[in-house]
Amino acid sequence: MSLKKQALDILALNDRGTYTIPTQGLYPHQWNWDSVFIALGIATYDSDRAWTEILSLLEGQWPDGMIPSIIFRSDEPGYFPGPDRWGDTPGAIASTGVSQPPVLATIVRQLTVGDQQRRKDVFDQMFAWHAWFHDKRGIDGLITNVHPWETGRDNCPEWDIGLDRMDVAPDLAPYTRQDNKHSDPRFRPTELQYDKYISIVQFGESIGWDQRRLTDEGPFLMGDPNLHFILLRANRDLLAMAKDIGKPPTVIAQIEAWIEAGLKAADRLWNPELEAFTAIDVRSGTFSPGFSNCSGLCFYADAGSVEQRSKTLAHLDRINADVNYMLPSWDPNDDAFEPQRYWCGPLWAQMNYLTSMGLREQGYAAHAMELRCGLIDAIEKSGFWECFDPMTGEGCVSRNFSWTAAIWLAWDNETQQQGAA
Ligand code: DGY
C-alpha cells in the first residue's frame, strides 16, 4: 500500500468526528498540539474537516485563556491520569491543568491564507491563549513550564535538573499507570519520573489550578526553548494575522511587545558552556547539559545572534555525523542518550517539521533537507510511528500515529504543488 494511502487510513482510523486522537490505546483523547498538526495534514484533502479540528480544540479553552494539553472528551478509562486525577478544571470540557506548545497560530495562519473570516473567528481565542502564557508562565519575558508534560517533551533529560530538585509528594495517592500497558515500558518514562509527574498534578489540583501560583510556588519550574521559541514564532504569526484582519493598534502593540520581550529573554536560554539554546532550571540558574531537538528552533522563531545561529548549525552538523536519521530528541554525546526511549533520543515528526521549516526560511536549505529526509527515510523504513530510533530508523512507542501521518501528508502535498508550479 502506498505511504499516502497508509497516512490517509491512519487519520481516518483515529478520527472521532470533530477531533482526532493521536493513536488508539496510548492516547485516547484530544491532545492540543497533536490536533493542530493533524489539522495541517487533513487540510491537504478536506479543509472544512481540518477547520473543525481547530474549532474543537478551542472548545476546550479555559475562561482564563489557557488551552489545556489534553481535552477529555470521552469516558475512556484506558488513560492515566484521567479527569478524576486532575480534579475540577474550569473549562467547558474536562481537561488537564497544564498547557502545551502553542503551534496553533502558526498553523492557523497557513490554513487560512486568503480567508479573513476564519482568522477573525478564532483570533481572540488565540490572543487570549498567548496572553495567558505571558501572564501565567512568563518570568521577565522568559516562558517557563511547570510540568514536563507542558513542554510536550515528557522525559527529555532536559528536565532531570528540575526533577532532581523536587521530591515525590509524601502523600502521593496510589495510582496505576496505563501507558505501559499500551507500549513497551523500555520506551517510556521511569517509575520515579511518573511519581514526580503525578506529584506536580497533585500540587496543582490542591491549589485549585491557580496558574500563577503553580508557576511561582510549584515543585518544578524550568525555562524551555520549545515553549519559548514556539510562542515567539506564534506571536509573529498572530501579528501578521492581526494586521491582515485590521485589529486595533492596542492589540498590535501588545503582540509587538510580546515579541520584543521574547527576543530579549531568548538569551537566558543560551547555555554558555555548551554554546547552544537549552532548558534552564529557573530557580538554581542551572542549564541542561545537552543539545535537544528544540535547540534549533531559534531559526523558526527568527531569534538569536549571528554567532548563536552559527554555533547552532555546528551542533546540527556534529549530531548529523553521529546519527543516521536526523534529528534526535537528545544529544548523542550525553550519557543520558537512549535511542529508543521516548524523548531521550528518538526523532519526532513534529520537531523535524518545525526545525526544518525555520532552517529553510532562514536560508539553510541543506540543513532543512537533512531533517526532512531523516523523518521521511524513517517513515519509509518503518511506517507511521510515534517516534523513531535515530540510529536504525526503527519505530518506537506507538504505531499508526496521527501527527506523523499528517506531517508526511503536508510535506507530500507541498512537494506535489512545487512540482505543479
Ligand atoms: C502522556 O501521558 O504520556 C502524555 O505525553 C502526557 O501529555
PDB file of N, CA and C in Angstrom, residues 356-392:
ATOM      1  N   SER A 356      12.922  22.189  10.640  1.00  0.00           N
ATOM      2  CA  SER A 356      13.319  22.302   9.233  1.00  0.00           C
ATOM      3  C   SER A 356      12.627  23.490   8.567  1.00  0.00           C
ATOM      4  N   MET A 357      11.409  23.784   9.011  1.00  0.00           N
ATOM      5  CA  MET A 357      10.707  24.967   8.477  1.00  0.00           C
ATOM      6  C   MET A 357      11.523  26.241   8.777  1.00  0.00           C
ATOM      7  N   GLY A 358      11.998  26.347  10.022  1.00  0.00           N
ATOM      8  CA  GLY A 358      12.796  27.520  10.411  1.00  0.00           C
ATOM      9  C   GLY A 358      14.090  27.605   9.622  1.00  0.00           C
ATOM     10  N   LEU A 359      14.770  26.476   9.484  1.00  0.00           N
ATOM     11  CA  LEU A 359      16.050  26.476   8.756  1.00  0.00           C
ATOM     12  C   LEU A 359      15.842  26.895   7.311  1.00  0.00           C
ATOM     13  N   ARG A 360      14.792  26.379   6.706  1.00  0.00           N
ATOM     14  CA  ARG A 360      14.530  26.713   5.296  1.00  0.00           C
ATOM     15  C   ARG A 360      14.209  28.205   5.155  1.00  0.00           C
ATOM     16  N   GLU A 361      13.369  28.703   6.073  1.00  0.00           N
ATOM     17  CA  GLU A 361      13.001  30.130   5.992  1.00  0.00           C
ATOM     18  C   GLU A 361      14.211  31.046   6.143  1.00  0.00           C
ATOM     19  N   GLN A 362      15.186  30.591   6.950  1.00  0.00           N
ATOM     20  CA  GLN A 362      16.344  31.450   7.208  1.00  0.00           C
ATOM     21  C   GLN A 362      17.491  31.198   6.217  1.00  0.00           C
ATOM     22  N   GLY A 363      17.208  30.386   5.202  1.00  0.00           N
ATOM     23  CA  GLY A 363      18.190  30.226   4.119  1.00  0.00           C
ATOM     24  C   GLY A 363      19.116  29.029   4.258  1.00  0.00           C
ATOM     25  N   TYR A 364      18.808  28.114   5.173  1.00  0.00           N
ATOM     26  CA  TYR A 364      19.677  26.927   5.336  1.00  0.00           C
ATOM     27  C   TYR A 364      18.976  25.707   4.748  1.00  0.00           C
ATOM     28  N   ALA A 365      18.824  25.719   3.453  1.00  0.00           N
ATOM     29  CA  ALA A 365      18.028  24.697   2.775  1.00  0.00           C
ATOM     30  C   ALA A 365      18.616  23.294   2.952  1.00  0.00           C
ATOM     31  N   ALA A 366      19.942  23.200   2.946  1.00  0.00           N
ATOM     32  CA  ALA A 366      20.557  21.860   3.048  1.00  0.00           C
ATOM     33  C   ALA A 366      20.318  21.271   4.437  1.00  0.00           C
ATOM     34  N   HIS A 367      20.481  22.106   5.465  1.00  0.00           N
ATOM     35  CA  HIS A 367      20.207  21.616   6.824  1.00  0.00           C
ATOM     36  C   HIS A 367      18.735  21.233   6.963  1.00  0.00           C
ATOM     37  N   ALA A 368      17.871  22.057   6.392  1.00  0.00           N
ATOM     38  CA  ALA A 368      16.425  21.773   6.469  1.00  0.00           C
ATOM     39  C   ALA A 368      16.136  20.421   5.817  1.00  0.00           C
ATOM     40  N   MET A 369      16.790  20.178   4.689  1.00  0.00           N
ATOM     41  CA  MET A 369      16.535  18.942   3.944  1.00  0.00           C
ATOM     42  C   MET A 369      17.023  17.710   4.707  1.00  0.00           C
ATOM     43  N   GLU A 370      18.104  17.870   5.477  1.00  0.00           N
ATOM     44  CA  GLU A 370      18.592  16.724   6.273  1.00  0.00           C
ATOM     45  C   GLU A 370      17.518  16.263   7.260  1.00  0.00           C
ATOM     46  N   LEU A 371      16.824  17.236   7.846  1.00  0.00           N
ATOM     47  CA  LEU A 371      15.788  16.889   8.824  1.00  0.00           C
ATOM     48  C   LEU A 371      14.568  16.285   8.137  1.00  0.00           C
ATOM     49  N   ARG A 372      14.266  16.839   6.993  1.00  0.00           N
ATOM     50  CA  ARG A 372      13.117  16.328   6.249  1.00  0.00           C
ATOM     51  C   ARG A 372      13.383  14.890   5.797  1.00  0.00           C
ATOM     52  N   CYS A 373      14.580  14.685   5.259  1.00  0.00           N
ATOM     53  CA  CYS A 373      14.919  13.330   4.780  1.00  0.00           C
ATOM     54  C   CYS A 373      15.027  12.361   5.948  1.00  0.00           C
ATOM     55  N   GLY A 374      15.550  12.832   7.082  1.00  0.00           N
ATOM     56  CA  GLY A 374      15.676  11.942   8.243  1.00  0.00           C
ATOM     57  C   GLY A 374      14.333  11.347   8.603  1.00  0.00           C
ATOM     58  N   LEU A 375      13.322  12.185   8.652  1.00  0.00           N
ATOM     59  CA  LEU A 375      11.982  11.702   9.017  1.00  0.00           C
ATOM     60  C   LEU A 375      11.383  10.856   7.898  1.00  0.00           C
ATOM     61  N   ILE A 376      11.486  11.341   6.672  1.00  0.00           N
ATOM     62  CA  ILE A 376      10.859  10.596   5.564  1.00  0.00           C
ATOM     63  C   ILE A 376      11.510   9.213   5.410  1.00  0.00           C
ATOM     64  N   ASP A 377      12.825   9.170   5.540  1.00  0.00           N
ATOM     65  CA  ASP A 377      13.514   7.872   5.424  1.00  0.00           C
ATOM     66  C   ASP A 377      13.056   6.917   6.530  1.00  0.00           C
ATOM     67  N   ALA A 378      12.905   7.447   7.748  1.00  0.00           N
ATOM     68  CA  ALA A 378      12.471   6.583   8.863  1.00  0.00           C
ATOM     69  C   ALA A 378      11.048   6.073   8.605  1.00  0.00           C
ATOM     70  N   ILE A 379      10.184   6.954   8.084  1.00  0.00           N
ATOM     71  CA  ILE A 379       8.812   6.526   7.776  1.00  0.00           C
ATOM     72  C   ILE A 379       8.830   5.467   6.669  1.00  0.00           C
ATOM     73  N   GLU A 380       9.642   5.710   5.654  1.00  0.00           N
ATOM     74  CA  GLU A 380       9.707   4.736   4.547  1.00  0.00           C
ATOM     75  C   GLU A 380      10.200   3.384   5.044  1.00  0.00           C
ATOM     76  N   LYS A 381      11.108   3.425   6.010  1.00  0.00           N
ATOM     77  CA  LYS A 381      11.646   2.165   6.518  1.00  0.00           C
ATOM     78  C   LYS A 381      10.640   1.460   7.447  1.00  0.00           C
ATOM     79  N   SER A 382       9.976   2.236   8.327  1.00  0.00           N
ATOM     80  CA  SER A 382       9.239   1.583   9.422  1.00  0.00           C
ATOM     81  C   SER A 382       7.747   1.863   9.462  1.00  0.00           C
ATOM     82  N   GLY A 383       7.286   2.891   8.780  1.00  0.00           N
ATOM     83  CA  GLY A 383       5.862   3.233   8.847  1.00  0.00           C
ATOM     84  C   GLY A 383       5.638   4.441   9.744  1.00  0.00           C
ATOM     85  N   PHE A 384       4.370   4.682  10.071  1.00  0.00           N
ATOM     86  CA  PHE A 384       3.997   5.940  10.748  1.00  0.00           C
ATOM     87  C   PHE A 384       3.964   5.762  12.265  1.00  0.00           C
ATOM     88  N   TRP A 385       5.153   5.698  12.867  1.00  0.00           N
ATOM     89  CA  TRP A 385       5.268   5.513  14.308  1.00  0.00           C
ATOM     90  C   TRP A 385       5.240   6.861  15.031  1.00  0.00           C
ATOM     91  N   GLU A 386       5.095   6.744  16.359  1.00  0.00           N
ATOM     92  CA  GLU A 386       5.121   7.967  17.184  1.00  0.00           C
ATOM     93  C   GLU A 386       6.491   8.639  17.105  1.00  0.00           C
ATOM     94  N   CYS A 387       7.558   7.836  17.201  1.00  0.00           N
ATOM     95  CA  CYS A 387       8.906   8.382  17.085  1.00  0.00           C
ATOM     96  C   CYS A 387       9.818   7.257  16.584  1.00  0.00           C
ATOM     97  N   PHE A 388      11.069   7.591  16.314  1.00  0.00           N
ATOM     98  CA  PHE A 388      11.946   6.626  15.629  1.00  0.00           C
ATOM     99  C   PHE A 388      13.347   6.641  16.238  1.00  0.00           C
ATOM    100  N   ASP A 389      13.946   5.467  16.266  1.00  0.00           N
ATOM    101  CA  ASP A 389      15.335   5.343  16.703  1.00  0.00           C
ATOM    102  C   ASP A 389      16.224   6.068  15.679  1.00  0.00           C
ATOM    103  N   PRO A 390      17.005   7.070  16.114  1.00  0.00           N
ATOM    104  CA  PRO A 390      17.795   7.847  15.141  1.00  0.00           C
ATOM    105  C   PRO A 390      19.004   7.094  14.595  1.00  0.00           C
ATOM    106  N   MET A 391      19.312   5.943  15.187  1.00  0.00           N
ATOM    107  CA  MET A 391      20.427   5.160  14.669  1.00  0.00           C
ATOM    108  C   MET A 391      19.945   4.166  13.602  1.00  0.00           C
ATOM    109  N   THR A 392      18.775   3.544  13.851  1.00  0.00           N
ATOM    110  CA  THR A 392      18.321   2.464  12.961  1.00  0.00           C
ATOM    111  C   THR A 392      17.076   2.819  12.149  1.00  0.00           C
TER     112      THR A 392
END
